[in-house]
Every structure is written in structure tokens, then in C-alpha cells.
Tab-separated table of C-alpha atoms in Angstrom:
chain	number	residue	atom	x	y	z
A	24	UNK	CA	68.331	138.082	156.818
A	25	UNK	CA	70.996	135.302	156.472
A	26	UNK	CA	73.700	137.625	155.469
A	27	UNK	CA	72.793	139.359	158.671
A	28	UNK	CA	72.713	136.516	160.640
A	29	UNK	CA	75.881	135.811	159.368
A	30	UNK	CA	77.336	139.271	160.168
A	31	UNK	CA	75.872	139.426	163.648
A	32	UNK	CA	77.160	135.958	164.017
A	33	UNK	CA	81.172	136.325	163.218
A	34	UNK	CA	81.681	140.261	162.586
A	35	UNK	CA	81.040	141.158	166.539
A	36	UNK	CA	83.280	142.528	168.849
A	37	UNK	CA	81.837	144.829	171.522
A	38	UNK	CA	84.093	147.925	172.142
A	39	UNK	CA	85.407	147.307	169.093
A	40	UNK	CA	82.751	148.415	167.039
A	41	UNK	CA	83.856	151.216	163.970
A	42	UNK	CA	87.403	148.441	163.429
A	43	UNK	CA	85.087	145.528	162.905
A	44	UNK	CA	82.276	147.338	160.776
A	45	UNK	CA	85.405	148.271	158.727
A	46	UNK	CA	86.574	144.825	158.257
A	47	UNK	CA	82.618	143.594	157.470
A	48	UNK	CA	82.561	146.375	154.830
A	49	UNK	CA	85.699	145.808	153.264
A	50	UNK	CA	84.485	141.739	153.514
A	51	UNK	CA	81.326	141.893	151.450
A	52	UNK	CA	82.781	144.526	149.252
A	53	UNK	CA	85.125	142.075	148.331
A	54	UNK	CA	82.332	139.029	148.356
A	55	UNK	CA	80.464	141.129	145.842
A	56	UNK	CA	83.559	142.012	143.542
A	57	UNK	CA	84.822	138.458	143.631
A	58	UNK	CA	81.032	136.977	142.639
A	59	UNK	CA	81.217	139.689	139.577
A	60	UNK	CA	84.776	138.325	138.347
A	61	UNK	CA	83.576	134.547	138.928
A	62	UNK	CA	80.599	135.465	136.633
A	63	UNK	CA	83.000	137.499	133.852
A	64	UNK	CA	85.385	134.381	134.124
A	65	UNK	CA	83.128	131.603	134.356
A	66	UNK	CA	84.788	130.704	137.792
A	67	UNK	CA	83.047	129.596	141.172
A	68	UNK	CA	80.737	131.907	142.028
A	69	UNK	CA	79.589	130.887	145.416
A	70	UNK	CA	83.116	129.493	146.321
A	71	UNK	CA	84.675	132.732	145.287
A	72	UNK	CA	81.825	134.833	147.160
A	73	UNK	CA	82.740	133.061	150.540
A	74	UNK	CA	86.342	133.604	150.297
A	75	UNK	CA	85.469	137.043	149.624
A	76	UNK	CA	83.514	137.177	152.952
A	77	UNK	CA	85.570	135.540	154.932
A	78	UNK	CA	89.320	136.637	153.392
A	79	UNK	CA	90.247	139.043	156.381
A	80	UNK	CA	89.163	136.049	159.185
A	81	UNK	CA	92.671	136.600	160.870
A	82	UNK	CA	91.792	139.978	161.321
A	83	UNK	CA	88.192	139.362	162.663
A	84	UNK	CA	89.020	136.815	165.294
A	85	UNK	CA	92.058	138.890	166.387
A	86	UNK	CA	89.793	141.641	167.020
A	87	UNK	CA	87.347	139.687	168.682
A	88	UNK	CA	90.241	138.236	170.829
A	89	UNK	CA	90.951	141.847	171.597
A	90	UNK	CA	87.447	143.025	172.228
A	91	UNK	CA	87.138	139.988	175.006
A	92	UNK	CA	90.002	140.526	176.559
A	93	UNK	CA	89.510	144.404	176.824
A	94	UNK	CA	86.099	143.377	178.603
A	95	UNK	CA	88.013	140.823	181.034
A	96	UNK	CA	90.331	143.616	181.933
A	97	UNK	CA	87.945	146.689	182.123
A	98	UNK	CA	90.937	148.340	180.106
A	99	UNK	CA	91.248	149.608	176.904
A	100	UNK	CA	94.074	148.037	175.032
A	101	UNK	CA	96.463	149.998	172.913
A	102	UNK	CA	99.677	150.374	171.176
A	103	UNK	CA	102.084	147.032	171.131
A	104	UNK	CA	99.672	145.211	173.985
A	105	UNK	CA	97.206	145.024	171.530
A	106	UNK	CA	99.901	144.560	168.485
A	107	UNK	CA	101.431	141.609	170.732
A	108	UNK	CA	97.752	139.836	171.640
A	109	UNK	CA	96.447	139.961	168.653
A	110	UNK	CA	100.124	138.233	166.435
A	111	UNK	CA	99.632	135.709	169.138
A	112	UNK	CA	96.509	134.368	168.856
A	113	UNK	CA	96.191	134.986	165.013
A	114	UNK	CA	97.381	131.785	164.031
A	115	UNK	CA	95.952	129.245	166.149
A	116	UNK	CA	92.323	130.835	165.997
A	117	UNK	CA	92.222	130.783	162.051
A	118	UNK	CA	93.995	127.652	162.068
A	119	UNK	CA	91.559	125.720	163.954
A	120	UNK	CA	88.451	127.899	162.949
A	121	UNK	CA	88.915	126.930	159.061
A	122	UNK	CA	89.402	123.419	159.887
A	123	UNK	CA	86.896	123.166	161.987
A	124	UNK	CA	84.278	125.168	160.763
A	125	UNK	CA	81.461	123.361	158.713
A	126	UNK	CA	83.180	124.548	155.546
A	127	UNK	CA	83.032	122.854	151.888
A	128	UNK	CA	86.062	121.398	151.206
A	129	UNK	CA	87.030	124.044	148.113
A	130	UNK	CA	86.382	127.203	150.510
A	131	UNK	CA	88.814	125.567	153.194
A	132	UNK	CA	91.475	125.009	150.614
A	133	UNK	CA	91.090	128.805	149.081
A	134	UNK	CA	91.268	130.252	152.722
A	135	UNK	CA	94.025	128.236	153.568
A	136	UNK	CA	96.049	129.062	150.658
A	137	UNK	CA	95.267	132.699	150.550
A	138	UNK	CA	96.848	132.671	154.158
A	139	UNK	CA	100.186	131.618	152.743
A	140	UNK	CA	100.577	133.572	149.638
A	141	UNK	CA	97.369	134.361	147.080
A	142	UNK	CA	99.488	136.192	144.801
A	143	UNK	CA	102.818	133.627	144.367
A	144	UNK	CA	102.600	131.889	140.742
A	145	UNK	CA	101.970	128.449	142.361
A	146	UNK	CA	98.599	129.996	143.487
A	147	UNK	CA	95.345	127.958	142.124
A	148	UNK	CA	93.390	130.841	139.364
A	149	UNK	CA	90.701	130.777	141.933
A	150	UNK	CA	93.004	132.373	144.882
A	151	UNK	CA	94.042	134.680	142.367
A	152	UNK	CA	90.982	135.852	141.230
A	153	UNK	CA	90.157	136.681	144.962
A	154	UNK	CA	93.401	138.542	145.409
A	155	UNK	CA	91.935	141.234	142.572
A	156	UNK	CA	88.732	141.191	144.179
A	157	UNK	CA	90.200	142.316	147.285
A	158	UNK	CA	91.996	145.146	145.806
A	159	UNK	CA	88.400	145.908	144.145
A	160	UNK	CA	86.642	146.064	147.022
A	161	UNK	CA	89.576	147.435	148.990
A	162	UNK	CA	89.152	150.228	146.191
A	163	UNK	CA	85.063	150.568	146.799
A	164	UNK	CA	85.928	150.964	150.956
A	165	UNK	CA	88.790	152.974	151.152
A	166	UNK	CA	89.188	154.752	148.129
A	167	UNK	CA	91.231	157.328	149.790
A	168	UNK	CA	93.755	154.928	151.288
A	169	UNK	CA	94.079	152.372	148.032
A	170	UNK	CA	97.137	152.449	145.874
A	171	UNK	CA	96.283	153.965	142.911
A	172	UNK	CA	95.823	151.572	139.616
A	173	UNK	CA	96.621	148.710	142.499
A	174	UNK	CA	93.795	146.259	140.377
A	175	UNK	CA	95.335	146.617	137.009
A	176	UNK	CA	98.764	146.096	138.325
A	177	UNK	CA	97.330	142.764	139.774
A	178	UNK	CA	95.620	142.099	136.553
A	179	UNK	CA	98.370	142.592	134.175
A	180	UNK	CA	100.544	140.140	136.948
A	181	UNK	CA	98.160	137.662	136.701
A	182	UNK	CA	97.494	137.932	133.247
A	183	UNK	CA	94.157	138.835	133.369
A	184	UNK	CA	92.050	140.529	131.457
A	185	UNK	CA	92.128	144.124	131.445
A	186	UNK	CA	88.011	144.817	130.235
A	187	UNK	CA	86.867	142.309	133.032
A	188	UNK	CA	87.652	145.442	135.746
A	189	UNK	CA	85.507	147.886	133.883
A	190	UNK	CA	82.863	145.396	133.326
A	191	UNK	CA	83.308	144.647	137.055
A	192	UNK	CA	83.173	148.292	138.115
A	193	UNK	CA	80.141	149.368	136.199
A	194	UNK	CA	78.286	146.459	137.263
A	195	UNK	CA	79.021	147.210	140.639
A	196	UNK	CA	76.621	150.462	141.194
A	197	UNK	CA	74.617	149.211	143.651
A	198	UNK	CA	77.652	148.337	145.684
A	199	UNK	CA	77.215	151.182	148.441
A	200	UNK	CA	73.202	150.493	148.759
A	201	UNK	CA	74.111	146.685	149.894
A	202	UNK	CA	76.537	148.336	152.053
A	203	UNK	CA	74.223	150.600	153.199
A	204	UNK	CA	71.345	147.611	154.112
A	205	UNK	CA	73.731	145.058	155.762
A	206	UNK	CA	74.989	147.967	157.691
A	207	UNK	CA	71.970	147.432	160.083
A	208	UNK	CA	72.630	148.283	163.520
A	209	UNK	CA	73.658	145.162	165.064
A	210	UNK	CA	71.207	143.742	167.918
A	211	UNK	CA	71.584	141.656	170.941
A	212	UNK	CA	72.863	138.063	169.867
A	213	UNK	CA	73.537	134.884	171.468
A	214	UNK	CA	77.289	134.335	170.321
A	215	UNK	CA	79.332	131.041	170.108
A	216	UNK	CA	82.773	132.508	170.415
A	217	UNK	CA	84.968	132.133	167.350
A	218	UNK	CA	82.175	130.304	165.151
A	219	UNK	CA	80.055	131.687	162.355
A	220	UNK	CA	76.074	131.227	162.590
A	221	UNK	CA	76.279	129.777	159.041
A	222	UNK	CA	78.976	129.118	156.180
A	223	UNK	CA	79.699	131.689	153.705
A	224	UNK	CA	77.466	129.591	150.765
A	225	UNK	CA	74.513	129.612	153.199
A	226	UNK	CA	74.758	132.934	154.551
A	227	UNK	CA	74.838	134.618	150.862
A	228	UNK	CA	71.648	132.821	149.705
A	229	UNK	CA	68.576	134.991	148.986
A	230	UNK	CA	66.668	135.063	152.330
């Protein structure tokens, strides 16, 4: 119910419907992968799990920008309009929205470095970790539009170990029934634009 909550809460943009489920998909894919590395690793669990959820925010609050200003207009948006509206409001919603978000202090620091560069050497272990767990979960999603190999190439650059991905893969079987659950059709919700109903760590604990 939380994780619902959650999703109902940030992952909403009316009009906008089959992008967004796309991005919430590929979101708690990710969560899911990056939980199963933090356990193989002995890294953050929880900390890594909200990154995972909330690593394409940019994204999600563009599209919501887009979805409200399609309704405002009574137009459908398309091509460089929406290309242009949604590079300029990118910044200064995700900006402000992971500074001002109720937010541990750990998960603020991981989304705010993964915005400037989660693969670069100078990268903390932890924003690493979540860049393979992307590609995972990227992988799980989209497996007909992800680069081939893409999460042991990131692996062997980051000089991880290779047997953690397998471990990570079989253990992640039950992958498309959570997608499957959370992919509830989405009712009517009272929405506070541009603010989650919950932080990541809440919203992932067992209802």
C-alpha cells in the first residue's frame, strides 16, 4: 500500500500515462536490482533502494511539467515544444525538489551526485553501485532496447564483481510479478504538485 501511495503520489501525469508507467517500471526495477547488489555487497540497502526509485526524478517531474501544461493548453505537445519545456524546467524542479524534499541526508547526496556524473571515478561506491543497478533493471524493462552485455561492461569498469550479476539475476525471478502488482490502475488522488506522498525509505517498507 505504501509503495502505491508512493507511486500514485510522484509517478502521475494525466495524458501522459504509458511515458510515466514506463519511467515507474524502469524505477522499481532498478529499486529492486539495487536492494539485491546492496545485500551481495554489504552496502545500504534502503539508501540504495531509494535512489533506485527515485534515479530518473528529472524525467518524472519533466513529464509532469508536460502533462500540466498540455492540460492548461487543451493541446497536445510534441516534437521540440515539448523537447524545449521539459530542458527548461528540468533543473530547477529536481534542484529544489531534492533539497527540499523530507529526504535523509545520504539519499540527497546519492541523487545529487548521480545527477552530475554516477559513473566518473570520483563517484562514492554507493553511486556506482546504483549506476549497475540501473543498467539491471534497464535490462529487466526494456530488454529489447538495452545494449547488450551493458552490466558487465559497467562491472568490469567499476571493478566489480563479475558473480554478483548472476547472483543478482537469479534472485530476481519474481521481478515481473512486483511489476505486475504495483502496476495497479492508478485511482483518483489528491496531488501536491512536485512532492512525493512519502520518502523512498518509507514508501518501500512492508505495508
Amino acid at each position: 500500500r505504501s509503495l502505491q501511495k508512493f507511486r500514485d503520489s510522484l509517478f502521475h501525469a494525466p495524458g501522459r500515462e504509458l511515458e510515466m508507467r514506463m519511467l515507474w517500471r524502469e524505477s522499481l526495477a532498478t529499486a529492486c536490482c539495487a536492494r539485491l547488489l546492496a545485500q551481495a555487497m554489504n552496502f545500504d540497502a534502503p539508501l540504495l533502494t531509494g535512489g533506485g526509485l527515485l534515479h530518473r526524478l528529472s524525467e518524472v517531474l519533466a513529464l509532469r511539467s508536460l502533462a500540466d501544461a498540455e492540460f492548461r493548453s487543451g493541446q497536445r505537445l510534441l516534437g521540440p515544444v515539448m523537447q524545449e519545456l521539459a530542458a527548461a524546467r528540468d533543473e530547477a524542479l529536481v534542484s529544489r525538489a531534492i533539497r527540499e524534499w523530507t529526504l535523509t541526508d545520504p539519499l540527497r547526496d546519492l541523487l545529487l551526485q548521480w545527477r552530475l556524473d554516477h559513473t566518473a571515478s570520483s563517484s562514492s561506491e554507493v553511486a556506482k553501485v546504483l549506476a549497475v543497478a540501473q543498467l539491471l533493471g534497464f535490462e529487466h524493462v526494456q530488454a529489447g532496447r538495452s545494449t547488450p552485455f551493458a552490466p558487465e561492461a559497467a562491472c568490469a569498469e567499476l571493478h566489480f564483481p563479475m558473480p554478483v550479476l548472476e547472483q543478482v539475476r537469479a534472485n530476481s525471478t519474481g521481478l515481473e510479478l512486483l511489476l505486475l502488482r504495483a502496476a495497479a490502475p492508478m485511482g483518483p488522488t489528491s496531488i501536491v504538485p512536485n512532492r512525493p506522498a512519502a520518502t523512498a525509505e518509507v514508501a518501500l517498507q512492508p505495508a
